JSON list of C-alpha atoms in Angstrom, two decimals:
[
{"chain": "A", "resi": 289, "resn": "UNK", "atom": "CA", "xyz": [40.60, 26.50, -56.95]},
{"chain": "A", "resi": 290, "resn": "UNK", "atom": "CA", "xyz": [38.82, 25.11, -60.29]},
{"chain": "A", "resi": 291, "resn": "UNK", "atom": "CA", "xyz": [42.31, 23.67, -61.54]},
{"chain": "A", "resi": 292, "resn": "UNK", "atom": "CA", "xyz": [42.73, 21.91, -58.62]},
{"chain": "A", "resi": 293, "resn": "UNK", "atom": "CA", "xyz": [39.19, 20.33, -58.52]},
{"chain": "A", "resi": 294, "resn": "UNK", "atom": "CA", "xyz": [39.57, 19.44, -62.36]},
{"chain": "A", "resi": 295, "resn": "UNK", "atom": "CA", "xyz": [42.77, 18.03, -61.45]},
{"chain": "A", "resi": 296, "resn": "UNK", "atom": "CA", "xyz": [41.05, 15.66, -58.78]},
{"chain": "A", "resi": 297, "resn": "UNK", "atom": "CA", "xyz": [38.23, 14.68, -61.02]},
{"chain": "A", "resi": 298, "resn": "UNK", "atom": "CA", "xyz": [40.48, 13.63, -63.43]},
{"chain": "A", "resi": 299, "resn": "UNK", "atom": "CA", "xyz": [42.87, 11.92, -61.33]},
{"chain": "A", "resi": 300, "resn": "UNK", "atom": "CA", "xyz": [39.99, 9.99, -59.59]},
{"chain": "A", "resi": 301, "resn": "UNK", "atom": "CA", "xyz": [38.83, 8.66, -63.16]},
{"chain": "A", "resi": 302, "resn": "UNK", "atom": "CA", "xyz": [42.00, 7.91, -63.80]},
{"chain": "A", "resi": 303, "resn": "UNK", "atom": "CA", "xyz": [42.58, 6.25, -60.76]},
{"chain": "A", "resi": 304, "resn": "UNK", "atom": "CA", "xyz": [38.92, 4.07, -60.87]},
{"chain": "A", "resi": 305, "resn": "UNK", "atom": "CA", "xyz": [39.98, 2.98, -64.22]},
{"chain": "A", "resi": 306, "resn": "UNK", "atom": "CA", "xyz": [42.72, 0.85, -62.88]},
{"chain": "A", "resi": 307, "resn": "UNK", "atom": "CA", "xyz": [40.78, -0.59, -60.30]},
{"chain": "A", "resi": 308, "resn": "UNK", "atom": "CA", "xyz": [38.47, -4.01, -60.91]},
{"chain": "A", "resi": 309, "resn": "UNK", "atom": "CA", "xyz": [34.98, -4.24, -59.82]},
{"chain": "A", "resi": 310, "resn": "UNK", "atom": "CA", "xyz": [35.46, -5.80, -56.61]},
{"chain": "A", "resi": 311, "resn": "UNK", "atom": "CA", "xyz": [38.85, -3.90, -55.62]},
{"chain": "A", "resi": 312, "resn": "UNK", "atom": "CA", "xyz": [38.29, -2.99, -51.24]},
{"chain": "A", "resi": 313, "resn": "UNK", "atom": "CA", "xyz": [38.82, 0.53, -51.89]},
{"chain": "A", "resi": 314, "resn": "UNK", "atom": "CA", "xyz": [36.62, 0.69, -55.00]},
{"chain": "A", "resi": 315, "resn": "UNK", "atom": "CA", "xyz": [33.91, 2.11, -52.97]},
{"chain": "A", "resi": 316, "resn": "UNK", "atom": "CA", "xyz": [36.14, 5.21, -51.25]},
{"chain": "A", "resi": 317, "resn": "UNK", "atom": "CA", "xyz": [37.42, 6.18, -54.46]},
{"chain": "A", "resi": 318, "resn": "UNK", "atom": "CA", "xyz": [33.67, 6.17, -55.89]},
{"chain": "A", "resi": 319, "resn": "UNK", "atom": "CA", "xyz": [32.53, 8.21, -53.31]},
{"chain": "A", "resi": 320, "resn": "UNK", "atom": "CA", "xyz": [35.74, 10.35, -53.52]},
{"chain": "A", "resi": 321, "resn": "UNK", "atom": "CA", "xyz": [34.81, 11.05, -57.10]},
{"chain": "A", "resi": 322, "resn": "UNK", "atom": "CA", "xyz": [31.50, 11.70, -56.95]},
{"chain": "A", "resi": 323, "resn": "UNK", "atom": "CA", "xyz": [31.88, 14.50, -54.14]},
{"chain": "A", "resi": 324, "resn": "UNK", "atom": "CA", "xyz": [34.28, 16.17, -56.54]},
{"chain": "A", "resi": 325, "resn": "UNK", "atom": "CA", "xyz": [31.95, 15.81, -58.72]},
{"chain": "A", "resi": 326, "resn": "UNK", "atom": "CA", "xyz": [29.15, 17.77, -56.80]},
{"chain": "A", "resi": 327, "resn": "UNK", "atom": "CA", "xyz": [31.43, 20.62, -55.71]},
{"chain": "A", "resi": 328, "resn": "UNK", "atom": "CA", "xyz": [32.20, 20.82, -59.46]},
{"chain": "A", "resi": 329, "resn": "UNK", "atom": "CA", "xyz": [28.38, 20.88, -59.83]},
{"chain": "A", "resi": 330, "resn": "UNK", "atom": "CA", "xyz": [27.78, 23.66, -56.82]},
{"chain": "A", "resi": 331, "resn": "UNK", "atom": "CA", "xyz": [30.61, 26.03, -58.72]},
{"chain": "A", "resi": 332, "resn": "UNK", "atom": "CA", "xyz": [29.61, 25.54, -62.16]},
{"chain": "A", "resi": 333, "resn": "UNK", "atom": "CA", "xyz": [25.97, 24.27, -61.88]},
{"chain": "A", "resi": 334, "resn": "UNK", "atom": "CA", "xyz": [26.96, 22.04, -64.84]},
{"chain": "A", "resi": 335, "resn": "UNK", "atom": "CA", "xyz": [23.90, 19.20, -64.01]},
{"chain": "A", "resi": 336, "resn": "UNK", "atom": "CA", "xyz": [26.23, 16.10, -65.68]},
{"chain": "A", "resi": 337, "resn": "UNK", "atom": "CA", "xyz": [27.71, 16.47, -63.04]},
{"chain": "A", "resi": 338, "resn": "UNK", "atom": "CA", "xyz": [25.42, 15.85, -60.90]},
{"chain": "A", "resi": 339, "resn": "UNK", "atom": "CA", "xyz": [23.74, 13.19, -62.51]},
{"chain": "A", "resi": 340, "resn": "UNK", "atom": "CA", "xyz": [27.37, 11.45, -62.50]},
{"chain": "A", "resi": 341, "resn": "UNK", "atom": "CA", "xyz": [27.88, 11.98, -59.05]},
{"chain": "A", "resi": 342, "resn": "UNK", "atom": "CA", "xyz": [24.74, 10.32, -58.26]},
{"chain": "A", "resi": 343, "resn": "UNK", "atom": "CA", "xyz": [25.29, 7.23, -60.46]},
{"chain": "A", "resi": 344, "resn": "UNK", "atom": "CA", "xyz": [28.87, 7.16, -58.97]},
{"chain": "A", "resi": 345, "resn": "UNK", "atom": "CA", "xyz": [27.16, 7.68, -54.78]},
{"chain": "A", "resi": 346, "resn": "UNK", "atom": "CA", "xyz": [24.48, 4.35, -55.90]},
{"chain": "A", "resi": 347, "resn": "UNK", "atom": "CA", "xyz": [27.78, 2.41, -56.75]},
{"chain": "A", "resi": 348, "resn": "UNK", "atom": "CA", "xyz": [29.56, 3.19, -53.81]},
{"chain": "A", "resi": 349, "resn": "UNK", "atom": "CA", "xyz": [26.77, 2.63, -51.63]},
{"chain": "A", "resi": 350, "resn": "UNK", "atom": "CA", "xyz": [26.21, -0.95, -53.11]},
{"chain": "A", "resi": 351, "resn": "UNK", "atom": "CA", "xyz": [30.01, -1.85, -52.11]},
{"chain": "A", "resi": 352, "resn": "UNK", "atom": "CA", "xyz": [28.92, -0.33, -48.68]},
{"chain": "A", "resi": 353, "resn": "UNK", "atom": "CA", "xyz": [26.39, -2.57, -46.87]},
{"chain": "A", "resi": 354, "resn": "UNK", "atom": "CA", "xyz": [24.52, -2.07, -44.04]},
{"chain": "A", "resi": 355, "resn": "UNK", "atom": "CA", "xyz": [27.45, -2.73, -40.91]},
{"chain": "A", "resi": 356, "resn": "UNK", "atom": "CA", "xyz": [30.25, -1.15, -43.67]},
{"chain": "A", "resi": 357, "resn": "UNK", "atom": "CA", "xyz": [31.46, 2.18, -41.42]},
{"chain": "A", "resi": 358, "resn": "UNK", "atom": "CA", "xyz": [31.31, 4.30, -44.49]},
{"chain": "A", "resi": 359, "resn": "UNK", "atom": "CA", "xyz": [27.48, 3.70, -45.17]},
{"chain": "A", "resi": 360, "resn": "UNK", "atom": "CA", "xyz": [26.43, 6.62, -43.37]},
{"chain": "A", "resi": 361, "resn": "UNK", "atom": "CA", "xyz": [28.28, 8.89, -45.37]},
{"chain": "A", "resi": 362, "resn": "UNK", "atom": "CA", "xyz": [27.16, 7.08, -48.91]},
{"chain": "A", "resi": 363, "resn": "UNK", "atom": "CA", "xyz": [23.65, 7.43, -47.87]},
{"chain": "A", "resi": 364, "resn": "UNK", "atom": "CA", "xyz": [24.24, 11.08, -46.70]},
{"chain": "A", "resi": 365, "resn": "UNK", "atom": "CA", "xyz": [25.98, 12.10, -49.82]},
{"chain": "A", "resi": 366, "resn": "UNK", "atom": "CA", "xyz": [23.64, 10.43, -52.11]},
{"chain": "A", "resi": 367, "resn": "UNK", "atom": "CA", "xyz": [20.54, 11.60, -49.91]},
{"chain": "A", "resi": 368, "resn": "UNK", "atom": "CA", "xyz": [22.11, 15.57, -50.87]},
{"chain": "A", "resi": 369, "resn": "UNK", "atom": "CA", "xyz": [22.84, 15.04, -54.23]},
{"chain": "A", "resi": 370, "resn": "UNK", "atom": "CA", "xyz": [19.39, 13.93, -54.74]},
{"chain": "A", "resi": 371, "resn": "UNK", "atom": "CA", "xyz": [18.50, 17.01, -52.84]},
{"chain": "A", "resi": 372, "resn": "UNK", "atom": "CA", "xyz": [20.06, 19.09, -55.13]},
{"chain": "A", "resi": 373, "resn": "UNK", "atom": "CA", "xyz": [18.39, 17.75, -58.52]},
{"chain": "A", "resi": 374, "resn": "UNK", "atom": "CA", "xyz": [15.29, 18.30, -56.74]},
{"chain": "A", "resi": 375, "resn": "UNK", "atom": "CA", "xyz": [16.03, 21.77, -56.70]},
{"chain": "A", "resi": 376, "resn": "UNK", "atom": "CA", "xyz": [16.74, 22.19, -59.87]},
{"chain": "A", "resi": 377, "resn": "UNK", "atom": "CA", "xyz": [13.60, 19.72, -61.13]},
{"chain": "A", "resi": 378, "resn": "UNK", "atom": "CA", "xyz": [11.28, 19.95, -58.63]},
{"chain": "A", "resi": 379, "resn": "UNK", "atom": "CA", "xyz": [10.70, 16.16, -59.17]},
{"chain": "A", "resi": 380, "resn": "UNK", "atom": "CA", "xyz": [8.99, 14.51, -56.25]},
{"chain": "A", "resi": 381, "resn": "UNK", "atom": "CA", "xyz": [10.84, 10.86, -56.17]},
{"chain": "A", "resi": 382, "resn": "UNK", "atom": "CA", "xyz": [14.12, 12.96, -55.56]},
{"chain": "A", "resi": 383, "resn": "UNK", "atom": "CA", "xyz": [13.36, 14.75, -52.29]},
{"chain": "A", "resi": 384, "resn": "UNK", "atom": "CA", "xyz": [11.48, 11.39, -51.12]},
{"chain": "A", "resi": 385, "resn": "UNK", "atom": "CA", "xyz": [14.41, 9.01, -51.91]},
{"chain": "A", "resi": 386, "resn": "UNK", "atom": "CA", "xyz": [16.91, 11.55, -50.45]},
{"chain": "A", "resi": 387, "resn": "UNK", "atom": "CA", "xyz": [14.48, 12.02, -47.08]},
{"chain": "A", "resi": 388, "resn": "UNK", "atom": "CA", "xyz": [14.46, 8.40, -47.06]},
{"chain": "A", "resi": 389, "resn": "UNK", "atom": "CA", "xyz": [18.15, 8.48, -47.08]},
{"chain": "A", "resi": 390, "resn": "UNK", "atom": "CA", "xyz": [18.68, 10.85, -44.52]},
{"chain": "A", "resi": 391, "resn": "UNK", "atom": "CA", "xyz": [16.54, 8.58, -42.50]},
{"chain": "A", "resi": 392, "resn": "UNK", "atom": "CA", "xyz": [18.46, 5.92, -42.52]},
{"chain": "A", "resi": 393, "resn": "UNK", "atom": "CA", "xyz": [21.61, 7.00, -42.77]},
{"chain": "A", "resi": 394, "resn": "UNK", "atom": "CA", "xyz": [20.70, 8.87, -39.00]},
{"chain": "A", "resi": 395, "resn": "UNK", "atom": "CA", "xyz": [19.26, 4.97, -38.16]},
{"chain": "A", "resi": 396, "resn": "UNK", "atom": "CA", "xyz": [22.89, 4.03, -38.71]},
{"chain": "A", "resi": 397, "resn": "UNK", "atom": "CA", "xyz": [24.56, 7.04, -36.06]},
{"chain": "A", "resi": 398, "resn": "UNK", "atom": "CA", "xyz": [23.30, 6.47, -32.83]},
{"chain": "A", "resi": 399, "resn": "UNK", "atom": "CA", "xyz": [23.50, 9.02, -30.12]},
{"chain": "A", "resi": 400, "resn": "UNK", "atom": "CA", "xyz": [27.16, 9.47, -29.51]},
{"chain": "A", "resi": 401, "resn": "UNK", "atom": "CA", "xyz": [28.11, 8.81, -33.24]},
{"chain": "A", "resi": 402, "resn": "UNK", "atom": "CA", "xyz": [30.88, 10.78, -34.62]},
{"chain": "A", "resi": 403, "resn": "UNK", "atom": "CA", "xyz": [28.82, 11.55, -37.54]},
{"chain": "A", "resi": 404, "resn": "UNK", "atom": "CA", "xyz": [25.37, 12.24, -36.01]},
{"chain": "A", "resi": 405, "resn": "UNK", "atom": "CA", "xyz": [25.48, 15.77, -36.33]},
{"chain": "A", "resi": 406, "resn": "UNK", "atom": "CA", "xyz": [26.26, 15.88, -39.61]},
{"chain": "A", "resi": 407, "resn": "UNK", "atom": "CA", "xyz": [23.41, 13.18, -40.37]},
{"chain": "A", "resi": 408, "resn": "UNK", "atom": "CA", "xyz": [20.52, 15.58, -38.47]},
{"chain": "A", "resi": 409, "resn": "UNK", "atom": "CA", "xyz": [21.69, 18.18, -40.65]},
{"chain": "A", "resi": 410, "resn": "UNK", "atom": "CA", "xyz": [21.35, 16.68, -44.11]},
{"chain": "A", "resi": 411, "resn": "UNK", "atom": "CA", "xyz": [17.92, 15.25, -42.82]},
{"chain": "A", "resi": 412, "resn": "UNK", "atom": "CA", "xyz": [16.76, 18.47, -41.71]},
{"chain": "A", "resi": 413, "resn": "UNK", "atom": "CA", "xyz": [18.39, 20.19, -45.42]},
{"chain": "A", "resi": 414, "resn": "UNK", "atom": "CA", "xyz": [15.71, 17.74, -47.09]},
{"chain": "A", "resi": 415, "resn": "UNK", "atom": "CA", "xyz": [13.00, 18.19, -44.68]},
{"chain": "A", "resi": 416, "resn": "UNK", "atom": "CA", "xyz": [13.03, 21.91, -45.17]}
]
């Protein structure tokens, strides 16, 4: 429901506000926020938020470094989102970044990963 989804945009702004920088769950509630954010975007095609959701994926991704077990998922989230405003803008940096992405976000799930699937998926989304 759209109530619902404005309710958990708002309470994950709300929630990020009382958090500092450096907070160990900064990252998840980032990323939390900014997928909210693109389903809000994917109902409502409102591209604000979709621009915030990708400022929100780069700062959750920079409190995810390479060995964090979250990474994959930053890097496939951002890697769609960028996807996304390449629809819309047809602007060539996007779909390279978010190929680039996929690709190493796929580096990072091995054969056997839990989230390989899903990672060969997005990659093939930006490939096509």
């Amino acid at each position: 429901m759209v109530a619902d989804l404005e309710e958990a945009i708002e309470s994950g702004r709300a929630a990020l506000k009382l958090l500092t920088r450096w907070h160990p769950s900064r990252g998840e509630y980032l990323h939390n926020l900014a997928c909210n954010l693109r389903k809000r975007f994917v109902k409502q095609a409102a591209m604000q938020d979709l621009e915030e959701a990708i400022e929100l994926h780069r700062a959750a991704l920079e409190l995810r470094p390479i060995g964090h077990p979250d990474r994959p998922s930053s890097l496939c989230e951002l890697a769609f989102c960028l996807s996304r405003r390449h629809d819309k803008h047809r602007v060539a940096e996007d779909l390279q970044e978010a190929i680039t992405l996929g690709r190493e976000a796929l580096k990072l799930c091995p054969q056997g990963h839990p989230n390989r699937a899903s990672s060969l998926h997005n990659l093939a989304q930006c490939l096509a």
